[in-house]
Short mmCIF file of C-alpha atoms and ligand atoms in Angstrom, two decimals:
data_model
loop_
_atom_site.label_atom_id
_atom_site.label_comp_id
_atom_site.label_asym_id
_atom_site.label_seq_id
_atom_site.Cartn_x
_atom_site.Cartn_y
_atom_site.Cartn_z
CA MET A 25 9.82 47.19 7.88
CA GLU A 26 9.74 48.77 4.30
CA HIS A 27 13.19 49.08 4.11
CA ILE A 28 13.51 45.09 4.70
CA LEU A 29 10.60 44.15 1.90
CA ASN A 30 12.12 46.93 -0.35
CA TYR A 31 16.17 44.84 -0.19
CA LEU A 32 14.03 41.67 -0.52
CA ARG A 33 11.72 42.65 -3.43
CA THR A 34 15.21 44.39 -5.23
CA HIS A 35 17.46 41.20 -4.41
CA ARG A 36 15.11 38.15 -5.78
CA ARG A 37 17.27 37.16 -8.84
CA GLN A 38 20.40 37.12 -6.47
CA HIS A 39 18.90 35.17 -3.35
CA LEU A 40 17.43 32.51 -6.02
CA ALA A 41 20.69 32.41 -7.39
CA GLN A 42 22.16 31.91 -3.89
CA LEU A 43 19.07 28.97 -3.39
CA PHE A 44 20.30 27.57 -6.86
CA GLU A 45 23.70 27.38 -5.74
CA LEU A 46 23.02 25.90 -2.12
CA THR A 47 20.42 22.78 -4.08
CA ARG A 48 23.54 21.80 -6.08
CA PHE A 49 25.18 19.89 -3.48
CA PRO A 50 23.96 16.74 -3.61
CA SER A 51 23.61 16.78 -0.02
CA VAL A 52 22.73 13.19 0.88
CA SER A 53 23.50 12.68 4.30
CA THR A 54 22.46 8.51 3.67
CA ALA A 55 25.12 7.68 0.83
CA ALA A 56 28.49 7.00 2.21
CA GLU A 57 29.65 7.78 -1.44
CA HIS A 58 28.23 11.69 -0.62
CA VAL A 59 29.54 12.55 2.81
CA GLU A 60 32.31 14.74 0.64
CA ASP A 61 29.38 16.93 -0.59
CA VAL A 62 27.37 17.07 2.56
CA ALA A 63 30.57 18.24 4.66
CA ARG A 64 31.12 21.00 1.61
CA CYS A 65 27.40 21.66 1.82
CA ALA A 66 28.27 22.57 5.55
CA ARG A 67 31.04 24.74 4.98
CA PHE A 68 29.31 26.68 2.04
CA LEU A 69 26.70 27.64 4.40
CA ALA A 70 28.56 28.39 7.22
CA ASP A 71 30.78 30.73 4.90
CA HIS A 72 27.78 31.85 3.32
CA LEU A 73 26.30 33.13 7.13
CA GLN A 74 29.91 34.48 7.97
CA SER A 75 29.87 36.52 5.28
CA LEU A 76 25.77 38.08 6.43
CA GLY A 77 26.90 39.42 9.91
CA LEU A 78 26.16 36.52 11.86
CA THR A 79 28.85 35.67 14.75
CA ARG A 80 29.83 32.61 15.78
CA VAL A 81 29.24 30.60 13.06
CA GLU A 82 30.93 27.19 13.56
CA VAL A 83 31.21 24.01 11.62
CA MET A 84 30.40 21.58 14.57
CA PRO A 85 31.10 18.08 14.37
CA THR A 86 29.41 14.89 15.45
CA PRO A 87 30.16 11.49 14.94
CA GLY A 88 28.13 11.62 11.77
CA HIS A 89 27.43 14.74 9.47
CA PRO A 90 28.21 17.99 11.05
CA ILE A 91 26.07 20.84 12.29
CA VAL A 92 26.21 23.95 11.31
CA TYR A 93 25.71 26.67 14.03
CA ALA A 94 25.68 30.25 14.12
CA GLU A 95 23.96 33.47 16.15
CA TRP A 96 23.59 37.07 16.51
CA LEU A 97 22.89 37.94 20.27
CA GLU A 98 23.24 41.61 20.33
CA ALA A 99 19.74 42.69 20.71
CA SER A 100 19.43 43.88 24.31
CA ASN A 101 15.80 43.65 25.85
CA ALA A 102 14.82 41.21 23.21
CA PRO A 103 13.43 37.65 22.80
CA THR A 104 16.37 34.97 21.53
CA ILE A 105 14.75 32.73 19.13
CA LEU A 106 16.40 29.21 18.11
CA ILE A 107 15.75 28.52 13.95
CA TYR A 108 16.27 25.27 13.52
CA GLY A 109 16.67 23.59 9.70
CA HIS A 110 18.54 21.03 7.89
CA TYR A 111 20.83 20.87 4.88
CA ASP A 112 20.75 17.39 4.52
CA VAL A 113 18.58 15.62 1.37
CA GLN A 114 16.61 12.62 0.46
CA PRO A 115 17.96 10.29 -1.81
CA PRO A 116 17.06 11.19 -5.46
CA GLU A 117 16.70 8.28 -6.49
CA PRO A 118 14.71 6.60 -9.17
CA LEU A 119 16.66 9.19 -11.61
CA GLU A 120 14.52 7.68 -14.30
CA LEU A 121 11.56 9.64 -12.88
CA TRP A 122 12.89 13.09 -13.02
CA ASN A 123 12.37 15.77 -15.40
CA SER A 124 15.00 17.50 -14.96
CA PRO A 125 18.31 16.45 -12.86
CA PRO A 126 17.78 16.96 -9.06
CA PHE A 127 20.85 18.81 -8.62
CA GLU A 128 20.56 20.95 -11.45
CA PRO A 129 17.75 23.39 -10.43
CA GLN A 130 15.42 24.35 -12.51
CA ILE A 131 12.10 26.69 -12.91
CA ARG A 132 9.22 25.63 -15.06
CA GLU A 133 5.90 27.32 -14.43
CA GLY A 134 6.72 28.86 -11.70
CA GLU A 135 7.73 25.85 -9.51
CA ILE A 136 11.61 25.35 -8.84
CA TYR A 137 12.64 21.69 -9.17
CA ALA A 138 15.54 19.98 -7.29
CA ARG A 139 15.90 17.77 -4.26
CA GLY A 140 16.12 19.44 -1.05
CA ILE A 141 14.24 22.99 -2.34
CA ALA A 142 11.29 22.35 -0.37
CA ASP A 143 12.80 19.82 2.05
CA ASP A 144 14.40 21.62 3.70
CA LYS A 145 16.89 24.26 1.82
CA GLY A 146 14.39 26.49 0.50
CA GLN A 147 12.82 26.94 3.98
CA PHE A 148 15.55 27.51 5.96
CA PHE A 149 17.32 29.87 3.32
CA ALA A 150 14.35 32.08 3.68
CA TYR A 151 15.59 33.07 7.16
CA VAL A 152 18.50 33.36 6.07
CA LYS A 153 17.76 35.68 3.67
CA ALA A 154 15.59 37.81 6.62
CA MET A 155 18.66 38.48 7.73
CA GLU A 156 20.18 39.71 5.13
CA ALA A 157 17.87 42.14 5.03
CA TYR A 158 18.21 43.74 8.25
CA PHE A 159 22.01 43.51 8.05
CA THR A 160 22.28 45.10 4.98
CA GLU A 161 19.75 47.68 5.54
CA LYS A 162 19.87 48.25 9.81
CA GLY A 163 23.26 46.76 10.66
CA ALA A 164 21.52 44.45 12.76
CA LEU A 165 17.97 42.18 13.43
CA PRO A 166 15.50 43.10 15.82
CA ILE A 167 15.79 40.28 18.29
CA ASN A 168 18.26 37.10 19.17
CA VAL A 169 18.87 34.68 16.73
CA LYS A 170 20.89 31.40 17.12
CA LEU A 171 20.42 28.87 14.16
CA LEU A 172 21.37 25.09 14.17
CA ILE A 173 21.44 23.62 10.80
CA GLU A 174 21.65 19.53 10.84
CA GLY A 175 22.97 17.41 8.38
CA GLU A 176 21.19 14.19 9.60
CA GLU A 177 17.35 14.80 9.67
CA GLU A 178 16.90 12.34 6.66
CA ILE A 179 18.61 9.75 8.62
CA GLY A 180 16.62 10.27 11.76
CA SER A 181 18.94 13.23 13.03
CA GLU A 182 21.22 10.19 14.71
CA ASN A 183 23.64 12.85 16.79
CA LEU A 184 21.12 15.56 17.33
CA HIS A 185 20.01 13.90 20.44
CA ALA A 186 23.37 13.57 22.00
CA PHE A 187 24.63 16.82 20.53
CA VAL A 188 21.63 19.16 21.96
CA GLN A 189 21.59 17.51 25.55
CA GLU A 190 25.62 18.31 25.27
CA HIS A 191 25.02 22.18 24.01
CA ARG A 192 22.36 22.94 26.24
CA ALA A 193 23.85 26.38 27.27
CA LEU A 194 24.39 27.15 23.73
CA LEU A 195 21.25 26.49 22.28
CA ASN A 196 19.29 27.79 25.18
CA ALA A 197 16.53 30.45 23.67
CA ASP A 198 13.11 31.50 24.41
CA ALA A 199 11.25 29.69 21.64
CA ILE A 200 12.27 27.67 18.88
CA LEU A 201 11.37 28.14 15.15
CA LEU A 202 11.18 25.04 12.71
CA SER A 203 10.30 25.57 8.82
CA ASP A 204 10.47 21.90 7.69
CA THR A 205 6.67 21.63 7.23
CA SER A 206 3.86 22.08 4.12
CA MET A 207 1.19 24.29 4.46
CA PHE A 208 -2.46 22.78 4.67
CA ALA A 209 -3.65 24.33 1.15
CA PRO A 210 -1.44 26.29 -1.25
CA GLY A 211 -0.19 29.62 -0.32
CA LEU A 212 -2.44 29.03 2.78
CA PRO A 213 0.29 30.03 5.77
CA THR A 214 -0.29 27.56 8.55
CA ILE A 215 0.98 27.39 12.08
CA CYS A 216 1.68 23.81 13.12
CA TYR A 217 1.56 23.30 17.13
CA GLY A 218 1.60 19.41 17.59
CA THR A 219 2.54 16.03 16.57
CA ARG A 220 2.02 12.88 17.56
CA GLY A 221 4.17 10.30 19.51
CA LEU A 222 5.20 7.08 18.73
CA VAL A 223 5.55 3.64 20.26
CA HIS A 224 6.51 -0.13 18.52
CA CYS A 225 5.41 -3.77 19.29
CA GLN A 226 6.45 -6.86 18.41
CA ILE A 227 4.06 -9.35 19.84
CA ASP A 228 5.63 -13.11 19.25
CA LEU A 229 3.56 -16.36 20.21
CA GLU A 230 4.79 -20.09 20.36
CA THR A 231 2.65 -22.83 20.82
CA ALA A 232 4.46 -25.76 20.33
CA ALA A 233 7.96 -26.64 19.58
CA THR A 234 7.18 -27.56 16.15
CA ASP A 235 4.89 -27.68 13.40
CA LEU A 236 2.10 -29.67 13.40
CA HIS A 237 0.03 -32.01 11.21
CA SER A 238 -3.32 -30.76 11.06
CA GLY A 239 -4.85 -34.21 10.74
CA ALA A 240 -3.13 -35.91 13.66
CA PHE A 241 -3.16 -32.63 15.82
CA GLY A 242 -6.66 -30.02 14.39
CA GLY A 243 -9.09 -30.02 17.16
CA PHE A 244 -7.39 -30.08 20.24
CA ALA A 245 -3.10 -28.31 19.18
CA PRO A 246 -3.61 -24.46 19.98
CA ASN A 247 -3.08 -22.74 16.88
CA PRO A 248 -0.67 -19.32 17.47
CA ILE A 249 -2.41 -17.66 14.78
CA HIS A 250 -5.99 -17.80 16.11
CA ILE A 251 -4.33 -16.49 19.37
CA LEU A 252 -2.98 -13.76 17.75
CA ALA A 253 -5.58 -12.82 15.97
CA GLU A 254 -8.39 -13.19 18.65
CA MET A 255 -5.15 -10.88 20.56
CA ILE A 256 -5.04 -8.41 17.62
CA ALA A 257 -8.74 -8.25 17.52
CA ALA A 258 -9.37 -7.50 21.88
CA LEU A 259 -7.29 -4.01 20.92
CA LYS A 260 -9.80 -2.47 20.22
CA ASP A 261 -13.68 -1.77 21.14
CA LYS A 262 -15.94 -1.78 18.58
CA ASP A 263 -16.21 2.04 19.15
CA GLY A 264 -12.55 2.38 17.85
CA ARG A 265 -11.37 2.65 21.07
CA ILE A 266 -8.25 1.21 21.99
CA THR A 267 -8.58 -1.48 25.11
CA ILE A 268 -5.31 -1.07 26.92
CA PRO A 269 -6.00 0.04 30.37
CA ASP A 270 -5.42 3.38 31.16
CA PHE A 271 -5.01 3.76 28.07
CA TYR A 272 -7.00 7.04 27.42
CA GLU A 273 -5.76 8.63 31.01
CA ASP A 274 -3.09 11.42 30.20
CA VAL A 275 -4.49 12.09 26.59
CA ALA A 276 -5.71 16.30 26.18
CA GLU A 277 -8.68 16.43 25.06
CA LEU A 278 -9.54 18.54 22.44
CA THR A 279 -10.68 22.26 23.76
CA PRO A 280 -13.83 23.65 21.86
CA LYS A 281 -11.74 26.25 19.74
CA GLU A 282 -9.92 23.64 18.67
CA GLN A 283 -12.30 21.40 17.53
CA ALA A 284 -13.88 24.86 15.64
CA GLN A 285 -10.47 25.20 13.80
CA PHE A 286 -10.18 22.13 12.83
CA ALA A 287 -13.70 22.03 11.18
CA ALA A 288 -13.17 25.49 9.57
CA LEU A 289 -10.49 23.70 7.78
CA PRO A 290 -10.40 23.70 4.01
CA TYR A 291 -10.58 20.10 3.96
CA ASP A 292 -12.25 17.63 1.06
CA GLU A 293 -13.12 14.04 3.01
CA GLU A 294 -14.34 12.99 -0.16
CA ALA A 295 -11.58 14.23 -2.28
CA LEU A 296 -9.19 12.37 0.23
CA LYS A 297 -11.09 9.02 -0.12
CA ARG A 298 -10.58 9.67 -4.05
CA GLU A 299 -6.94 10.26 -4.03
CA ILE A 300 -5.94 7.26 -1.73
CA GLY A 301 -9.03 4.64 -3.22
CA MET A 302 -10.29 3.86 0.04
CA GLU A 303 -14.40 3.72 -0.05
CA GLU A 304 -14.73 4.22 3.86
CA PHE A 305 -13.19 5.98 6.61
CA ILE A 306 -13.01 4.32 10.06
CA GLY A 307 -11.98 5.28 13.88
CA GLU A 308 -13.21 6.40 17.13
CA THR A 309 -17.15 7.38 17.18
CA GLY A 310 -17.35 11.09 17.80
CA PHE A 311 -14.62 12.51 16.03
CA SER A 312 -13.99 14.14 12.82
CA THR A 313 -11.00 12.66 10.54
CA LEU A 314 -9.21 15.53 11.28
CA GLU A 315 -9.43 15.71 14.94
CA LYS A 316 -8.37 11.50 14.29
CA ARG A 317 -5.71 12.35 12.39
CA TRP A 318 -3.89 14.81 14.45
CA ALA A 319 -4.78 14.51 18.01
CA ARG A 320 -6.58 11.15 19.23
CA PRO A 321 -4.44 8.12 19.39
CA ALA A 322 -4.34 5.51 16.73
CA LEU A 323 -3.26 1.60 16.96
CA ASP A 324 -2.43 -0.37 13.78
CA VAL A 325 -0.77 -3.34 13.29
CA ASN A 326 1.86 -3.39 10.43
CA GLY A 327 2.54 -6.51 9.42
CA ILE A 328 2.15 -10.48 10.37
CA LEU A 329 3.85 -13.35 9.75
CA GLY A 330 2.80 -16.60 10.20
CA GLY A 331 1.99 -20.51 8.75
CA PHE A 332 2.08 -21.52 5.09
CA THR A 333 1.47 -18.58 2.68
CA GLY A 334 2.78 -20.79 -0.62
CA THR A 335 0.96 -21.66 -3.29
CA GLY A 336 -1.25 -24.96 -2.83
CA THR A 337 -1.99 -26.57 0.41
CA LYS A 338 0.03 -27.74 3.38
CA THR A 339 -2.00 -29.25 6.09
CA VAL A 340 -0.28 -27.45 8.69
CA ILE A 341 -0.59 -26.08 12.40
CA PRO A 342 1.78 -23.49 12.85
CA ALA A 343 3.87 -23.44 15.69
CA LYS A 344 4.80 -19.73 15.91
CA ALA A 345 3.33 -16.32 14.97
CA MET A 346 4.13 -12.74 14.84
CA ALA A 347 2.99 -9.45 14.31
CA LYS A 348 4.67 -5.76 14.45
CA PHE A 349 2.28 -2.68 15.28
CA THR A 350 2.97 0.98 16.11
CA ILE A 351 0.60 3.41 18.53
CA ARG A 352 0.73 6.61 17.50
CA LEU A 353 -0.07 8.85 20.80
CA VAL A 354 -1.03 12.62 21.52
CA PRO A 355 0.17 15.06 24.17
CA TYR A 356 0.45 14.24 27.28
CA GLN A 357 0.74 10.27 26.62
CA ASP A 358 4.02 8.67 28.22
CA PRO A 359 5.56 6.53 25.59
CA GLU A 360 7.19 4.02 28.17
CA LYS A 361 4.48 4.20 30.32
CA VAL A 362 1.89 3.16 26.84
CA PHE A 363 4.31 0.95 26.00
CA ASN A 364 4.09 -1.02 29.40
CA ALA A 365 1.35 -0.93 29.52
CA ALA A 366 0.46 -2.66 26.12
CA LYS A 367 2.98 -5.35 26.82
CA ALA A 368 1.38 -5.94 30.22
CA TYR A 369 -2.13 -6.24 28.51
CA LEU A 370 -0.77 -8.32 25.63
CA GLU A 371 0.79 -10.88 28.26
CA GLN A 372 -2.69 -11.17 30.12
CA LEU A 373 -4.70 -11.45 26.79
CA ALA A 374 -2.48 -14.94 25.78
CA PRO A 375 -3.97 -18.08 26.58
CA ALA A 376 -2.12 -20.42 28.83
CA ALA A 377 -1.57 -22.36 25.67
CA ALA A 378 1.19 -19.65 24.22
CA LYS A 379 3.86 -18.44 25.26
CA VAL A 380 4.15 -14.70 24.48
CA SER A 381 6.76 -12.53 24.41
CA VAL A 382 6.31 -8.49 23.42
CA THR A 383 9.09 -6.26 22.57
CA GLY A 384 9.49 -2.98 21.08
CA GLY A 385 9.86 0.56 23.09
CA VAL A 386 9.72 4.44 22.30
CA GLY A 387 9.79 5.99 18.87
CA GLY A 388 8.80 9.64 19.93
CA SER A 389 6.78 11.46 22.40
CA ALA A 390 3.67 13.77 21.02
CA TYR A 391 4.41 17.55 20.94
CA LEU A 392 2.14 20.52 21.89
CA THR A 393 2.54 24.16 22.39
CA PRO A 394 -0.87 25.11 24.25
CA LEU A 395 -3.46 27.54 21.59
CA GLU A 396 -3.14 30.05 24.35
CA HIS A 397 0.71 30.50 24.25
CA PRO A 398 1.20 33.57 24.11
CA ILE A 399 4.16 33.53 21.28
CA LEU A 400 1.44 32.33 18.91
CA PRO A 401 -0.89 35.70 17.85
CA LEU A 402 2.81 37.53 17.08
CA ILE A 403 3.55 34.52 14.46
CA ALA A 404 -0.10 34.64 13.55
CA LYS A 405 0.07 38.43 13.01
CA ALA A 406 3.48 38.20 10.82
CA LEU A 407 2.45 35.38 8.88
CA GLN A 408 -0.84 37.14 8.38
CA GLN A 409 1.14 40.16 7.27
CA ALA A 410 3.50 38.26 4.51
CA TYR A 411 0.67 36.18 3.19
CA HIS A 412 -2.12 38.63 3.36
CA GLN A 413 -4.20 36.28 4.85
CA GLU A 414 -5.55 34.54 8.67
CA PRO A 415 -3.02 31.97 9.20
CA VAL A 416 -5.08 28.72 9.94
CA PHE A 417 -3.87 26.33 12.74
CA THR A 418 -2.96 22.63 12.41
CA ARG A 419 -1.09 19.34 14.13
CA THR A 420 0.44 16.53 12.23
CA GLY A 421 -0.43 12.94 12.50
CA GLY A 422 3.50 12.08 12.25
CA THR A 423 6.04 12.15 14.77
CA ILE A 424 9.29 14.56 14.51
CA GLY A 425 11.95 13.34 16.40
CA VAL A 426 13.71 16.79 16.76
CA LEU A 427 10.77 18.40 18.58
CA SER A 428 11.15 15.35 21.44
CA THR A 429 14.95 16.15 21.44
CA PHE A 430 14.58 19.66 21.61
CA SER A 431 11.48 19.60 24.14
CA GLU A 432 13.38 17.25 26.34
CA ALA A 433 16.43 19.28 26.45
CA LEU A 434 15.40 22.79 26.24
CA HIS A 435 12.30 22.82 27.63
CA LEU A 436 11.23 25.39 24.95
CA PRO A 437 7.86 26.06 22.85
CA ILE A 438 8.75 24.89 19.19
CA ILE A 439 6.50 26.17 16.00
CA MET A 440 6.72 24.55 12.84
CA VAL A 441 5.38 27.04 10.44
CA GLY A 442 5.46 25.41 6.64
CA MET A 443 6.65 27.50 4.05
CA ALA A 444 6.30 24.45 1.25
CA GLN A 445 2.89 24.13 -0.68
CA PRO A 446 1.26 20.68 0.17
CA ASN A 447 2.38 17.98 -2.64
CA ASP A 448 6.13 19.49 -2.64
CA ASN A 449 7.04 16.08 -3.89
CA ALA A 450 9.64 16.24 -0.54
CA HIS A 451 11.06 12.43 -0.37
CA ALA A 452 9.80 11.38 -4.47
CA PRO A 453 11.32 12.48 -7.59
CA ASN A 454 10.44 16.10 -9.31
CA GLU A 455 10.37 17.64 -5.33
CA HIS A 456 9.36 21.28 -6.41
CA LEU A 457 8.69 24.66 -4.38
CA THR A 458 7.21 27.73 -5.88
CA GLU A 459 9.14 30.37 -6.54
CA GLU A 460 6.60 32.86 -5.32
CA LEU A 461 6.49 30.71 -2.16
CA PHE A 462 10.27 31.18 -1.54
CA TYR A 463 9.92 35.01 -1.86
CA GLN A 464 7.25 35.13 0.61
CA GLY A 465 9.05 32.51 2.88
CA ALA A 466 11.63 35.55 3.04
CA GLU A 467 9.34 38.07 4.05
CA ALA A 468 7.39 35.77 6.48
CA ALA A 469 10.32 35.10 8.06
CA ALA A 470 11.53 39.09 8.31
CA TYR A 471 7.75 40.03 9.69
CA LEU A 472 8.44 37.18 12.35
CA LEU A 473 11.94 38.34 13.47
CA HIS A 474 9.73 41.96 13.47
CA GLU A 475 6.94 40.88 15.30
CA LEU A 476 8.40 38.80 17.89
CA LYS A 477 10.64 41.63 19.12
CA THR A 478 7.56 42.67 21.62
CA TRP A 479 7.41 39.05 22.63
CA LYS A 480 8.17 39.09 26.72
CA PRO A 481 9.28 35.67 27.04
CA ALA A 482 7.61 34.64 30.76
ZN1 ZN B 530 12.58 18.17 6.11
#
């Protein structure tokens, strides 16, 4: 490792300059006017990977933006790791809120400011630099590597699912490493091993063919807003539990070890409340906030529509009402099953006075790499050496679509290693990455390649 670390430390300026070059491409995947920039960024990346010694480097077309693929498979008796990243970025607007131009990277007080620097260019590029160190110093990598850098993550990875299904053999590996998340606290190495899933629903109620006069019909005409409010209220009980029948049947309960790990995290609940201007947190009785955020399901109404909401008054009994809600799922809930159960339950809750329609569907499955998976201690050991700190294990409350794509098609353990600091303004103006974290990220990637050599996948 000494040669590798030495190489990385003596080449920091070159690596930073290359990262700057990569972030100068305005690879905004959502903007039609940037299609060429996205393609040029993919080409630049592929040429760079080719020059380092990776084999089978390809810019692979999709119906949208291309995927950059590269591999090196010459380590016999060593595992194969698929490394995922994305070279596309969020739009930089509103431009007037940036203190320096988003595609002209600049360092101020140890922070590199540029669109995409944290999400995700500065993270996946750390692996690229670690590989460069091995190729230069040893002429080989310690393990087999497949790199998949997509160009559509910021627009929902529209074509990734079909691509992964179609290239299952090409992408087959023993595990997936993904660095597109943040550390739990600044400088704190963080292994994220689980996500929540998502189901979305819309309820439409209709009680009459037309809106009615509340004087002529008030007192005996059913009101769809009242009915909708009662139905929504019935979705949770007073302990904050979701009342859809059998809803908790497949929920993976937290193990005592996980509970202890969550409780030991440097988390300041009062600071969070102040930050978002909230008096009190609510939710399912018997669980801590982090448990509720990461490992318990949640149901939230996102919007409600009905009746008269203009200024003044209108004596109306509306004919229709509508609400949208989402359910966050945890391992091992099946989104399809949950949606069907929610739909059946709402249809049953609706009184005969209302015509009800429940539409919606699956937004993604939850994902979990069990904590006892043998790859995790190796990853922890690698991060410990790179950051000189014991890493923490976290989950995320969000839904990461690419995870379900990978886990459904490839059935591999997926581990997320956050190399960016929290509050990096990803998706917002003045996105930044601590310069030091980029160098540490490259060293962490080097340690990961090194440690995973000893892994013997079952
Ligand atoms: Zn990202």
